[in-house]
mmCIF file of N, CA and C in Angstrom:
data_model
loop_
_atom_site.group_PDB
_atom_site.id
_atom_site.type_symbol
_atom_site.label_atom_id
_atom_site.label_comp_id
_atom_site.label_asym_id
_atom_site.label_seq_id
_atom_site.Cartn_x
_atom_site.Cartn_y
_atom_site.Cartn_z
ATOM 1 N N MET W 1 104.080 28.028 141.949
ATOM 2 C CA MET W 1 104.186 29.542 141.901
ATOM 3 C C MET W 1 102.950 30.077 141.342
ATOM 4 N N PRO W 2 102.335 31.093 142.119
ATOM 5 C CA PRO W 2 101.069 31.557 141.592
ATOM 6 C C PRO W 2 101.203 32.482 140.461
ATOM 7 N N TYR W 3 100.108 32.481 139.713
ATOM 8 C CA TYR W 3 100.230 33.327 138.371
ATOM 9 C C TYR W 3 98.728 33.653 138.054
ATOM 10 N N ALA W 4 98.582 34.704 137.164
ATOM 11 C CA ALA W 4 97.363 35.088 136.697
ATOM 12 C C ALA W 4 97.440 35.395 135.299
ATOM 13 N N VAL W 5 96.209 35.424 134.592
ATOM 14 C CA VAL W 5 96.128 35.953 133.183
ATOM 15 C C VAL W 5 95.196 37.230 133.268
ATOM 16 N N ILE W 6 95.908 38.395 132.739
ATOM 17 C CA ILE W 6 95.059 39.597 132.817
ATOM 18 C C ILE W 6 94.844 40.042 131.524
ATOM 19 N N ARG W 7 93.857 41.018 131.242
ATOM 20 C CA ARG W 7 93.644 41.697 129.915
ATOM 21 C C ARG W 7 93.757 43.077 130.101
ATOM 22 N N THR W 8 94.678 43.659 129.360
ATOM 23 C CA THR W 8 94.807 45.173 129.233
ATOM 24 C C THR W 8 95.313 45.688 127.914
ATOM 25 N N GLY W 9 94.799 46.639 127.517
ATOM 26 C CA GLY W 9 95.164 47.202 126.074
ATOM 27 C C GLY W 9 94.824 46.255 125.057
ATOM 28 N N GLY W 10 93.703 45.423 125.134
ATOM 29 C CA GLY W 10 93.419 44.747 124.044
ATOM 30 C C GLY W 10 94.153 43.333 123.837
ATOM 31 N N LYS W 11 94.994 43.056 124.857
ATOM 32 C CA LYS W 11 95.889 41.949 124.894
ATOM 33 C C LYS W 11 95.785 41.172 126.163
ATOM 34 N N GLN W 12 96.206 39.949 126.190
ATOM 35 C CA GLN W 12 96.193 39.176 127.418
ATOM 36 C C GLN W 12 97.644 38.806 127.833
ATOM 37 N N TYR W 13 97.966 38.909 129.039
ATOM 38 C CA TYR W 13 99.203 38.541 129.655
ATOM 39 C C TYR W 13 99.279 37.691 130.771
ATOM 40 N N ARG W 14 100.192 36.775 130.773
ATOM 41 C CA ARG W 14 100.381 35.803 131.987
ATOM 42 C C ARG W 14 101.448 36.404 132.793
ATOM 43 N N VAL W 15 100.926 36.768 134.042
ATOM 44 C CA VAL W 15 101.841 37.463 134.997
ATOM 45 C C VAL W 15 102.010 36.747 136.329
ATOM 46 N N ALA W 16 103.147 36.943 136.980
ATOM 47 C CA ALA W 16 103.396 36.270 138.237
ATOM 48 C C ALA W 16 103.889 37.450 139.156
ATOM 49 N N PRO W 17 103.811 37.283 140.449
ATOM 50 C CA PRO W 17 104.552 38.362 141.328
ATOM 51 C C PRO W 17 106.084 38.453 141.027
ATOM 52 N N GLY W 18 106.530 39.721 140.785
ATOM 53 C CA GLY W 18 107.795 39.878 140.575
ATOM 54 C C GLY W 18 108.276 39.929 139.072
ATOM 55 N N ASP W 19 107.292 39.842 138.169
ATOM 56 C CA ASP W 19 107.444 39.935 136.768
ATOM 57 C C ASP W 19 107.481 41.288 136.236
ATOM 58 N N LEU W 20 108.252 41.564 135.204
ATOM 59 C CA LEU W 20 108.253 42.923 134.486
ATOM 60 C C LEU W 20 107.509 42.614 133.293
ATOM 61 N N VAL W 21 106.353 43.538 133.028
ATOM 62 C CA VAL W 21 105.426 43.355 131.953
ATOM 63 C C VAL W 21 105.494 44.634 131.034
ATOM 64 N N ARG W 22 105.796 44.628 129.810
ATOM 65 C CA ARG W 22 105.658 45.733 128.757
ATOM 66 C C ARG W 22 104.201 45.742 128.189
ATOM 67 N N ILE W 23 103.451 46.739 128.566
ATOM 68 C CA ILE W 23 102.062 46.712 128.096
ATOM 69 C C ILE W 23 101.754 47.937 127.311
ATOM 70 N N GLU W 24 100.720 48.131 126.864
ATOM 71 C CA GLU W 24 100.181 49.411 126.203
ATOM 72 C C GLU W 24 100.213 50.413 127.181
ATOM 73 N N ARG W 25 100.360 51.709 126.804
ATOM 74 C CA ARG W 25 100.512 52.804 127.757
ATOM 75 C C ARG W 25 99.382 53.041 128.658
ATOM 76 N N LEU W 26 99.798 53.132 130.025
ATOM 77 C CA LEU W 26 98.835 53.482 131.016
ATOM 78 C C LEU W 26 99.166 54.932 131.583
ATOM 79 N N GLU W 27 98.194 55.623 132.030
ATOM 80 C CA GLU W 27 98.388 56.785 132.648
ATOM 81 C C GLU W 27 99.071 56.641 133.956
ATOM 82 N N GLY W 28 99.906 57.554 134.435
ATOM 83 C CA GLY W 28 100.586 57.492 135.729
ATOM 84 C C GLY W 28 102.129 57.746 135.520
ATOM 85 N N ASP W 29 102.571 58.303 136.749
ATOM 86 C CA ASP W 29 104.078 58.489 136.863
ATOM 87 C C ASP W 29 104.770 57.180 137.283
ATOM 88 N N VAL W 30 106.097 57.294 137.121
ATOM 89 C CA VAL W 30 106.941 56.252 137.563
ATOM 90 C C VAL W 30 106.827 56.143 139.008
ATOM 91 N N GLY W 31 106.571 54.871 139.549
ATOM 92 C CA GLY W 31 106.423 54.715 140.990
ATOM 93 C C GLY W 31 104.958 54.582 141.378
ATOM 94 N N ALA W 32 104.095 54.914 140.497
ATOM 95 C CA ALA W 32 102.622 54.892 140.851
ATOM 96 C C ALA W 32 102.075 53.438 140.896
ATOM 97 N N ALA W 33 101.216 53.247 141.700
ATOM 98 C CA ALA W 33 100.509 51.896 141.906
ATOM 99 C C ALA W 33 99.354 51.805 140.754
ATOM 100 N N VAL W 34 99.289 50.608 140.132
ATOM 101 C CA VAL W 34 98.280 50.426 139.269
ATOM 102 C C VAL W 34 97.554 49.035 139.659
ATOM 103 N N GLU W 35 96.327 48.916 139.128
ATOM 104 C CA GLU W 35 95.473 47.749 139.564
ATOM 105 C C GLU W 35 94.877 47.299 138.312
ATOM 106 N N PHE W 36 94.979 46.036 138.088
ATOM 107 C CA PHE W 36 94.327 45.384 136.938
ATOM 108 C C PHE W 36 93.105 44.469 137.474
ATOM 109 N N SER W 37 91.819 45.013 137.121
ATOM 110 C CA SER W 37 90.795 44.243 137.646
ATOM 111 C C SER W 37 90.291 43.196 136.685
ATOM 112 N N GLU W 38 90.714 43.240 135.504
ATOM 113 C CA GLU W 38 90.233 42.204 134.357
ATOM 114 C C GLU W 38 91.075 41.067 134.417
ATOM 115 N N VAL W 39 90.787 40.231 135.380
ATOM 116 C CA VAL W 39 91.512 38.829 135.598
ATOM 117 C C VAL W 39 90.805 37.775 134.903
ATOM 118 N N LEU W 40 91.349 37.056 134.083
ATOM 119 C CA LEU W 40 90.607 35.963 133.322
ATOM 120 C C LEU W 40 90.849 34.593 133.982
ATOM 121 N N LEU W 41 92.106 34.428 134.576
ATOM 122 C CA LEU W 41 92.369 33.175 135.187
ATOM 123 C C LEU W 41 93.319 33.417 136.353
ATOM 124 N N ALA W 42 93.175 32.743 137.336
ATOM 125 C CA ALA W 42 94.182 32.886 138.516
ATOM 126 C C ALA W 42 94.552 31.435 139.096
ATOM 127 N N SER W 43 95.837 31.314 139.437
ATOM 128 C CA SER W 43 96.305 30.068 139.898
ATOM 129 C C SER W 43 97.109 30.123 141.074
ATOM 130 N N ASP W 44 96.966 29.245 142.028
ATOM 131 C CA ASP W 44 97.897 29.305 143.153
ATOM 132 C C ASP W 44 98.476 27.929 143.218
ATOM 133 N N ASP W 45 99.100 27.417 144.322
ATOM 134 C CA ASP W 45 99.608 26.230 144.366
ATOM 135 C C ASP W 45 98.612 25.043 144.312
ATOM 136 N N ALA W 46 97.258 25.349 144.919
ATOM 137 C CA ALA W 46 96.314 24.403 145.191
ATOM 138 C C ALA W 46 95.431 24.144 143.898
ATOM 139 N N ALA W 47 94.947 25.251 143.228
ATOM 140 C CA ALA W 47 93.940 25.133 142.246
ATOM 141 C C ALA W 47 94.019 26.216 141.191
ATOM 142 N N ILE W 48 93.327 25.985 140.135
ATOM 143 C CA ILE W 48 93.220 26.948 138.876
ATOM 144 C C ILE W 48 91.888 27.446 138.994
ATOM 145 N N ARG W 49 91.633 28.710 139.003
ATOM 146 C CA ARG W 49 90.351 29.443 138.865
ATOM 147 C C ARG W 49 90.199 29.986 137.575
ATOM 148 N N VAL W 50 89.052 29.650 136.735
ATOM 149 C CA VAL W 50 88.895 30.288 135.508
ATOM 150 C C VAL W 50 87.643 31.099 135.479
ATOM 151 N N GLY W 51 87.645 32.339 135.022
ATOM 152 C CA GLY W 51 86.308 33.243 134.905
ATOM 153 C C GLY W 51 85.587 32.953 133.758
ATOM 154 N N CYS W 52 84.438 33.501 133.768
ATOM 155 C CA CYS W 52 83.502 33.256 132.691
ATOM 156 C C CYS W 52 82.775 34.653 132.408
ATOM 157 N N PRO W 53 83.356 35.613 131.781
ATOM 158 C CA PRO W 53 84.824 35.698 131.247
ATOM 159 C C PRO W 53 85.645 36.222 132.412
ATOM 160 N N LEU W 54 85.332 36.895 133.324
ATOM 161 C CA LEU W 54 86.232 37.609 134.229
ATOM 162 C C LEU W 54 86.004 36.887 135.699
ATOM 163 N N LEU W 55 87.137 36.944 136.539
ATOM 164 C CA LEU W 55 86.920 36.450 137.927
ATOM 165 C C LEU W 55 86.566 37.695 138.805
ATOM 166 N N GLU W 56 85.455 37.338 139.622
ATOM 167 C CA GLU W 56 85.012 38.466 140.489
ATOM 168 C C GLU W 56 85.863 38.438 141.706
ATOM 169 N N GLY W 57 86.189 39.566 142.155
ATOM 170 C CA GLY W 57 86.881 39.736 143.427
ATOM 171 C C GLY W 57 88.289 39.465 143.391
ATOM 172 N N THR W 58 89.053 39.187 142.198
ATOM 173 C CA THR W 58 90.355 39.121 141.936
ATOM 174 C C THR W 58 91.080 40.215 141.336
ATOM 175 N N LYS W 59 92.165 40.659 141.757
ATOM 176 C CA LYS W 59 92.928 41.735 141.037
ATOM 177 C C LYS W 59 94.397 41.499 141.088
ATOM 178 N N VAL W 60 95.129 42.106 140.248
ATOM 179 C CA VAL W 60 96.450 42.114 140.200
ATOM 180 C C VAL W 60 97.025 43.475 140.399
ATOM 181 N N LEU W 61 97.999 43.633 141.323
ATOM 182 C CA LEU W 61 98.509 44.991 141.731
ATOM 183 C C LEU W 61 99.959 44.929 141.295
ATOM 184 N N GLY W 62 100.511 46.219 140.840
ATOM 185 C CA GLY W 62 101.639 46.482 140.398
ATOM 186 C C GLY W 62 102.131 47.957 140.510
ATOM 187 N N THR W 63 103.478 48.195 140.210
ATOM 188 C CA THR W 63 103.768 49.647 140.248
ATOM 189 C C THR W 63 104.584 49.865 138.854
ATOM 190 N N ILE W 64 104.348 51.018 138.390
ATOM 191 C CA ILE W 64 104.913 51.605 136.999
ATOM 192 C C ILE W 64 106.477 51.697 137.308
ATOM 193 N N VAL W 65 107.305 51.064 136.408
ATOM 194 C CA VAL W 65 108.681 51.133 136.495
ATOM 195 C C VAL W 65 109.230 52.135 135.525
ATOM 196 N N THR W 66 108.636 52.115 134.215
ATOM 197 C CA THR W 66 109.189 53.222 133.289
ATOM 198 C C THR W 66 107.918 53.506 132.379
ATOM 199 N N GLN W 67 107.960 54.716 131.720
ATOM 200 C CA GLN W 67 107.133 54.993 130.627
ATOM 201 C C GLN W 67 107.991 55.265 129.531
ATOM 202 N N ASP W 68 107.861 54.471 128.365
ATOM 203 C CA ASP W 68 108.793 54.455 127.386
ATOM 204 C C ASP W 68 108.090 54.267 126.007
ATOM 205 N N ARG W 69 108.848 54.229 125.000
ATOM 206 C CA ARG W 69 108.264 53.984 123.612
ATOM 207 C C ARG W 69 109.087 52.746 123.060
ATOM 208 N N ALA W 70 108.296 51.939 122.368
ATOM 209 C CA ALA W 70 108.951 50.677 121.712
ATOM 210 C C ALA W 70 109.808 51.148 120.518
ATOM 211 N N ARG W 71 110.356 49.995 119.852
ATOM 212 C CA ARG W 71 111.201 50.353 118.732
ATOM 213 C C ARG W 71 110.360 50.704 117.631
ATOM 214 N N LYS W 72 110.923 51.407 116.661
ATOM 215 C CA LYS W 72 110.287 51.850 115.512
ATOM 216 C C LYS W 72 109.818 50.746 114.664
ATOM 217 N N VAL W 73 108.586 50.729 114.169
ATOM 218 C CA VAL W 73 108.250 49.731 113.120
ATOM 219 C C VAL W 73 108.050 50.502 111.802
ATOM 220 N N LEU W 74 108.815 50.036 110.775
ATOM 221 C CA LEU W 74 108.775 50.728 109.547
ATOM 222 C C LEU W 74 107.758 50.061 108.579
ATOM 223 N N ILE W 75 106.946 50.917 107.937
ATOM 224 C CA ILE W 75 105.882 50.444 107.011
ATOM 225 C C ILE W 75 106.230 51.016 105.746
ATOM 226 N N PHE W 76 106.505 50.076 104.645
ATOM 227 C CA PHE W 76 106.975 50.479 103.415
ATOM 228 C C PHE W 76 105.964 49.819 102.267
ATOM 229 N N LYS W 77 105.484 50.763 101.442
ATOM 230 C CA LYS W 77 104.464 50.334 100.511
ATOM 231 C C LYS W 77 105.221 50.743 99.064
ATOM 232 N N LYS W 78 104.922 49.778 98.136
ATOM 233 C CA LYS W 78 105.541 49.893 96.798
ATOM 234 C C LYS W 78 104.652 49.228 95.835
ATOM 235 N N LYS W 79 104.489 49.959 94.663
ATOM 236 C CA LYS W 79 103.843 49.447 93.495
ATOM 237 C C LYS W 79 104.829 49.312 92.283
ATOM 238 N N ARG W 80 105.150 48.163 91.804
ATOM 239 C CA ARG W 80 106.180 48.180 90.807
ATOM 240 C C ARG W 80 105.808 48.848 89.514
ATOM 241 N N ARG W 81 106.754 49.400 88.868
ATOM 242 C CA ARG W 81 106.594 50.082 87.531
ATOM 243 C C ARG W 81 105.658 51.224 87.657
ATOM 244 N N LYS W 82 105.290 51.692 88.739
ATOM 245 C CA LYS W 82 104.366 52.865 88.933
ATOM 246 C C LYS W 82 105.003 54.029 89.631
ATOM 247 N N ASN W 83 106.205 53.950 89.976
ATOM 248 C CA ASN W 83 106.953 54.976 90.598
ATOM 249 C C ASN W 83 106.204 55.454 92.067
ATOM 250 N N TYR W 84 105.729 54.433 92.645
ATOM 251 C CA TYR W 84 104.867 54.633 93.839
ATOM 252 C C TYR W 84 105.538 54.002 95.044
ATOM 253 N N ARG W 85 106.031 54.775 95.960
ATOM 254 C CA ARG W 85 106.750 54.239 97.201
ATOM 255 C C ARG W 85 106.437 55.125 98.336
ATOM 256 N N ARG W 86 106.002 54.642 99.547
ATOM 257 C CA ARG W 86 105.672 55.331 100.585
ATOM 258 C C ARG W 86 106.324 54.777 101.802
ATOM 259 N N ARG W 87 107.156 55.442 102.639
ATOM 260 C CA ARG W 87 107.673 54.984 103.920
ATOM 261 C C ARG W 87 107.123 55.648 105.193
ATOM 262 N N ARG W 88 106.699 55.000 106.024
ATOM 263 C CA ARG W 88 106.161 55.605 107.369
ATOM 264 C C ARG W 88 106.750 54.855 108.380
ATOM 265 N N GLY W 89 106.802 55.498 109.644
ATOM 266 C CA GLY W 89 107.282 54.634 110.750
ATOM 267 C C GLY W 89 106.322 54.859 111.979
ATOM 268 N N HIS W 90 106.385 53.984 112.980
ATOM 269 C CA HIS W 90 105.443 54.044 114.143
ATOM 270 C C HIS W 90 106.284 53.613 115.291
ATOM 271 N N ARG W 91 106.091 54.452 116.381
ATOM 272 C CA ARG W 91 106.647 53.988 117.629
ATOM 273 C C ARG W 91 105.510 53.994 118.709
ATOM 274 N N GLN W 92 105.220 52.843 119.243
ATOM 275 C CA GLN W 92 104.109 52.564 120.153
ATOM 276 C C GLN W 92 104.682 53.110 121.592
ATOM 277 N N SER W 93 103.707 53.698 122.387
ATOM 278 C CA SER W 93 104.039 54.030 123.657
ATOM 279 C C SER W 93 103.719 52.897 124.591
ATOM 280 N N ILE W 94 104.782 52.590 125.510
ATOM 281 C CA ILE W 94 104.577 51.380 126.429
ATOM 282 C C ILE W 94 104.787 51.752 127.762
ATOM 283 N N THR W 95 104.355 51.029 128.665
ATOM 284 C CA THR W 95 104.586 51.224 130.077
ATOM 285 C C THR W 95 105.049 49.879 130.607
ATOM 286 N N THR W 96 106.192 49.910 131.341
ATOM 287 C CA THR W 96 106.661 48.702 132.065
ATOM 288 C C THR W 96 106.198 48.665 133.382
ATOM 289 N N VAL W 97 105.570 47.628 133.855
ATOM 290 C CA VAL W 97 104.988 47.309 135.180
ATOM 291 C C VAL W 97 105.618 46.213 135.844
ATOM 292 N N ARG W 98 105.947 46.372 137.199
ATOM 293 C CA ARG W 98 106.454 45.338 137.888
ATOM 294 C C ARG W 98 105.187 44.764 138.837
ATOM 295 N N VAL W 99 104.822 43.593 138.611
ATOM 296 C CA VAL W 99 103.734 43.104 139.311
ATOM 297 C C VAL W 99 104.145 42.704 140.729
ATOM 298 N N THR W 100 103.381 43.152 141.681
ATOM 299 C CA THR W 100 103.773 43.010 143.176
ATOM 300 C C THR W 100 102.945 41.870 143.822
ATOM 301 N N GLU W 101 101.672 41.865 143.490
ATOM 302 C CA GLU W 101 100.925 40.705 144.112
ATOM 303 C C GLU W 101 99.639 40.355 143.347
ATOM 304 N N ILE W 102 99.077 39.328 143.581
ATOM 305 C CA ILE W 102 97.794 38.752 143.039
ATOM 306 C C ILE W 102 96.883 38.735 144.165
ATOM 307 N N ALA W 103 95.778 39.534 144.158
ATOM 308 C CA ALA W 103 94.981 39.552 145.446
ATOM 309 C C ALA W 103 93.573 38.959 145.088
#
């Protein structure tokens, strides 16, 4: 089964056609087409091609399924015996993409 390793949002993801990938927020509406041109590795049934650092002429295509936010991460700071307590939360915006093909 063909797969590729792409770089987006400062992270790397191994994707294959038909996969749902939750990545850092991308601009676009639900149903819009997206293109990932930063492909680090691509594999088909015959061979594996590795970029140095990127593969030229290879891209991964997909469509946006949802624009959502991840679960809340709580940040709690405390210093004992000093009456210091701080609580913060953060929700990262994420985009779910369905990979359609590796071109």
